[in-house]
């Protein structure tokens, strides 16, 4: 783990909007769960009884986040290193989830790439990378979860996206294109 690694903080005085056991004994697989919005989604799910697997590329951050989440909620949070652009990583991560918990109820596709850059200055690789993480990553995780568990047992897939594809956005054309792909898959 790098010394500059930032650990997310849990909500200090959580107020329940729903029954605190509404997700009891459920299992969620959350990409991008080591930080940001998806860290907080993992926390809220866990506070409502859901065990979680958080997946991402930075194992050190995932381990710290899982420890923080488990300590705050008393539930299991399993960190799994996986790059959503790589189907074999996703297969191994979903297999780990099923090995640890024996089930999978919810997938949160939250892994994303984003940076500000005028389109005319963007490299081919930078544009491609955002599409691979956002659009292909969402597809890869959804397909593997469906093939390995949801096809026979059912489940829920939630894709975290943005509205950048609805209107032009000066420094985020690449993100808009990637989010349009996710949005179109949901039409």
C-alpha positions as a printed NumPy array, in Angstrom:
array([[  0.   ,   0.   ,   0.   ],
       [  1.272,   3.425,  -0.884],
       [  1.7  ,   5.805,   2.022],
       [ -0.419,   8.41 ,   0.229],
       [ -3.394,   6.019,   0.103],
       [ -6.566,   7.718,   1.33 ],
       [ -9.001,   5.667,   3.352],
       [-12.665,   6.569,   3.07 ],
       [-14.563,   7.313,   6.265],
       [-17.847,   5.729,   7.25 ],
       [-20.925,   7.714,   8.215],
       [-20.641,   8.556,  11.921],
       [-24.319,   8.848,  12.866],
       [-26.223,   6.801,  10.315],
       [-29.988,   7.326,  10.294],
       [-31.967,   4.43 ,   8.841],
       [-34.484,   5.328,   6.127],
       [-35.527,   1.701,   5.744],
       [-35.733,  -1.279,   8.085],
       [-32.211,  -1.976,   9.258],
       [-32.51 ,  -5.62 ,   8.145],
       [-34.03 ,  -5.009,   4.711],
       [-30.984,  -6.587,   2.982],
       [-30.346,  -9.218,   5.643],
       [-28.309, -12.179,   4.382],
       [-28.05 , -10.729,   0.868],
       [-24.696, -10.503,  -0.92 ],
       [-23.626,  -7.582,  -3.116],
       [-20.697,  -7.461,  -5.561],
       [-19.609,  -3.826,  -5.977],
       [-17.051,  -2.674,  -8.541],
       [-15.243,   0.498,  -7.591],
       [-16.203,  -0.233,  -3.969],
       [-12.866,   0.78 ,  -2.515],
       [-13.633,   4.494,  -2.699],
       [-16.116,   7.219,  -3.473],
       [-19.787,   6.623,  -4.188],
       [-19.417,   2.855,  -4.304],
       [-17.662,   2.748,  -0.915],
       [-20.694,   4.52 ,   0.545],
       [-23.079,   2.196,  -1.303],
       [-21.233,  -0.75 ,   0.261],
       [-21.528,   0.859,   3.693],
       [-25.264,   1.543,   3.363],
       [-25.922,  -1.986,   2.102],
       [-23.913,  -3.423,   4.993],
       [-25.755,  -1.263,   7.53 ],
       [-28.923,  -2.904,   6.213],
       [-27.617,  -6.464,   6.637],
       [-25.915,  -7.146,   3.287],
       [-22.501,  -8.802,   3.053],
       [-20.33 ,  -7.294,   0.325],
       [-17.497,  -8.017,  -2.047],
       [-15.712,  -4.865,  -3.19 ],
       [-13.697,  -5.165,  -6.392],
       [-11.149,  -2.871,  -7.973],
       [ -7.577,  -2.639,  -9.222],
       [ -5.862,  -1.369,  -6.05 ],
       [ -5.714,  -4.229,  -3.557],
       [ -4.201,  -2.127,  -0.754],
       [ -7.034,   0.385,  -0.923],
       [ -9.617,  -2.411,  -1.118],
       [ -8.183,  -4.137,   1.949],
       [ -8.23 ,  -0.933,   4.   ],
       [-11.735,  -0.115,   2.821],
       [-13.019,  -3.623,   3.592],
       [-11.529,  -3.452,   7.076],
       [-13.085,  -0.017,   7.666],
       [-16.492,  -1.188,   6.432],
       [-16.464,  -4.401,   8.465],
       [-15.422,  -2.561,  11.616],
       [-18.199,   0.031,  11.188],
       [-20.964,  -2.466,  10.413],
       [-20.002,  -5.811,  11.929],
       [-20.56 ,  -7.58 ,   8.6  ],
       [-18.197,  -9.239,   6.15 ],
       [-16.677,  -7.236,   3.342],
       [-14.332,  -9.198,   1.089],
       [-11.817,  -7.23 ,  -1.004],
       [-11.051,  -8.684,  -4.442],
       [ -8.516,  -7.285,  -6.88 ],
       [ -9.935,  -7.262, -10.403],
       [ -9.711,  -5.111, -13.507],
       [-13.214,  -4.999, -15.012],
       [-11.675,  -4.618, -18.481],
       [-10.357,  -8.177, -18.207],
       [-13.032, -10.905, -18.351],
       [-10.728, -13.422, -16.631],
       [-10.304, -11.055, -13.668],
       [-14.074, -10.646, -13.459],
       [-14.649, -14.405, -13.627],
       [-12.138, -14.962, -10.805],
       [-13.725, -12.178,  -8.719],
       [-17.284, -13.505,  -9.103],
       [-15.994, -17.017,  -8.352],
       [-14.414, -15.647,  -5.151],
       [-17.732, -14.058,  -4.178],
       [-19.589, -17.336,  -4.709],
       [-16.882, -19.283,  -2.873],
       [-17.03 , -16.922,   0.135],
       [-20.807, -16.529,   0.39 ],
       [-22.428, -19.218,  -1.783],
       [-24.716, -16.683,  -3.405],
       [-24.907, -13.354,  -5.224],
       [-27.979, -11.132,  -5.046],
       [-26.922,  -7.666,  -6.182],
       [-24.308,  -6.322,  -8.605],
       [-23.347,  -2.659,  -8.511],
       [-21.362,  -1.664, -11.609],
       [-19.573,   1.417, -10.332],
       [-16.038,   1.143, -11.69 ],
       [-15.345,   4.129, -13.926],
       [-12.593,   6.115, -15.561],
       [-12.854,   9.867, -15.734],
       [-10.575,  12.819, -16.272],
       [-10.918,  16.247, -17.848],
       [ -9.424,  16.678, -21.305],
       [-10.378,  18.476, -24.517],
       [-11.156,  15.885, -27.173],
       [ -8.571,  17.371, -29.544],
       [ -5.808,  16.711, -26.986],
       [ -6.882,  13.205, -26.03 ],
       [ -4.823,  10.211, -27.092],
       [ -6.413,   7.2  , -28.74 ],
       [ -5.451,   5.102, -25.737],
       [ -7.009,   7.485, -23.202],
       [-10.34 ,   7.467, -25.06 ],
       [-10.263,   3.686, -25.422],
       [ -9.41 ,   3.154, -21.754],
       [-12.485,   5.05 , -20.525],
       [-14.726,   3.076, -22.903],
       [-13.181,  -0.188, -21.73 ],
       [-13.6  ,   0.578, -18.026],
       [-17.064,   2.13 , -18.139],
       [-18.866,   0.376, -20.984],
       [-17.035,  -2.926, -21.412],
       [-16.445,  -3.249, -17.66 ],
       [-20.176,  -2.914, -17.019],
       [-20.882,  -5.518, -19.704],
       [-18.186,  -7.912, -18.462],
       [-19.377,  -7.878, -14.856],
       [-23.059,  -8.112, -15.805],
       [-22.47 , -11.008, -18.2  ],
       [-20.341, -13.006, -15.775],
       [-22.786, -12.448, -12.896],
       [-25.676, -13.52 , -15.123],
       [-23.909, -16.589, -16.521],
       [-22.567, -17.774, -13.165],
       [-25.538, -17.077, -10.882],
       [-28.4  , -14.817, -11.952],
       [-29.506, -17.021, -14.882],
       [-30.554, -19.767, -12.446],
       [-31.231, -17.825,  -9.23 ],
       [-32.216, -14.296, -10.239],
       [-30.635, -11.115,  -8.995],
       [-30.378,  -7.376,  -9.462],
       [-27.881,  -5.384, -11.53 ],
       [-27.519,  -1.662, -10.876],
       [-25.326,   0.363, -13.226],
       [-23.926,   3.613, -11.856],
       [-23.768,   6.126, -14.673],
       [-24.113,   9.841, -15.368],
       [-26.035,  12.106, -17.698],
       [-22.963,  13.339, -19.564],
       [-24.237,  11.701, -22.753],
       [-27.47 ,  13.706, -22.823],
       [-25.774,  17.027, -23.632],
       [-22.336,  17.922, -24.83 ],
       [-19.84 ,  18.323, -22.015],
       [-16.77 ,  20.328, -22.943],
       [-13.971,  18.343, -21.301],
       [-15.661,  14.957, -20.964],
       [-16.683,  13.782, -24.438],
       [-14.985,  10.436, -23.789],
       [-17.031,   9.882, -20.624],
       [-20.227,  10.911, -22.409],
       [-19.62 ,   8.305, -25.102],
       [-18.909,   5.612, -22.489],
       [-22.001,   6.492, -20.434],
       [-24.148,   6.536, -23.589],
       [-23.186,   2.903, -24.101],
       [-24.272,   2.027, -20.577],
       [-27.467,   4.055, -20.958],
       [-28.369,   2.433, -24.275],
       [-27.958,  -1.012, -22.759],
       [-30.661,  -0.051, -20.244],
       [-33.229,   1.242, -22.789]])
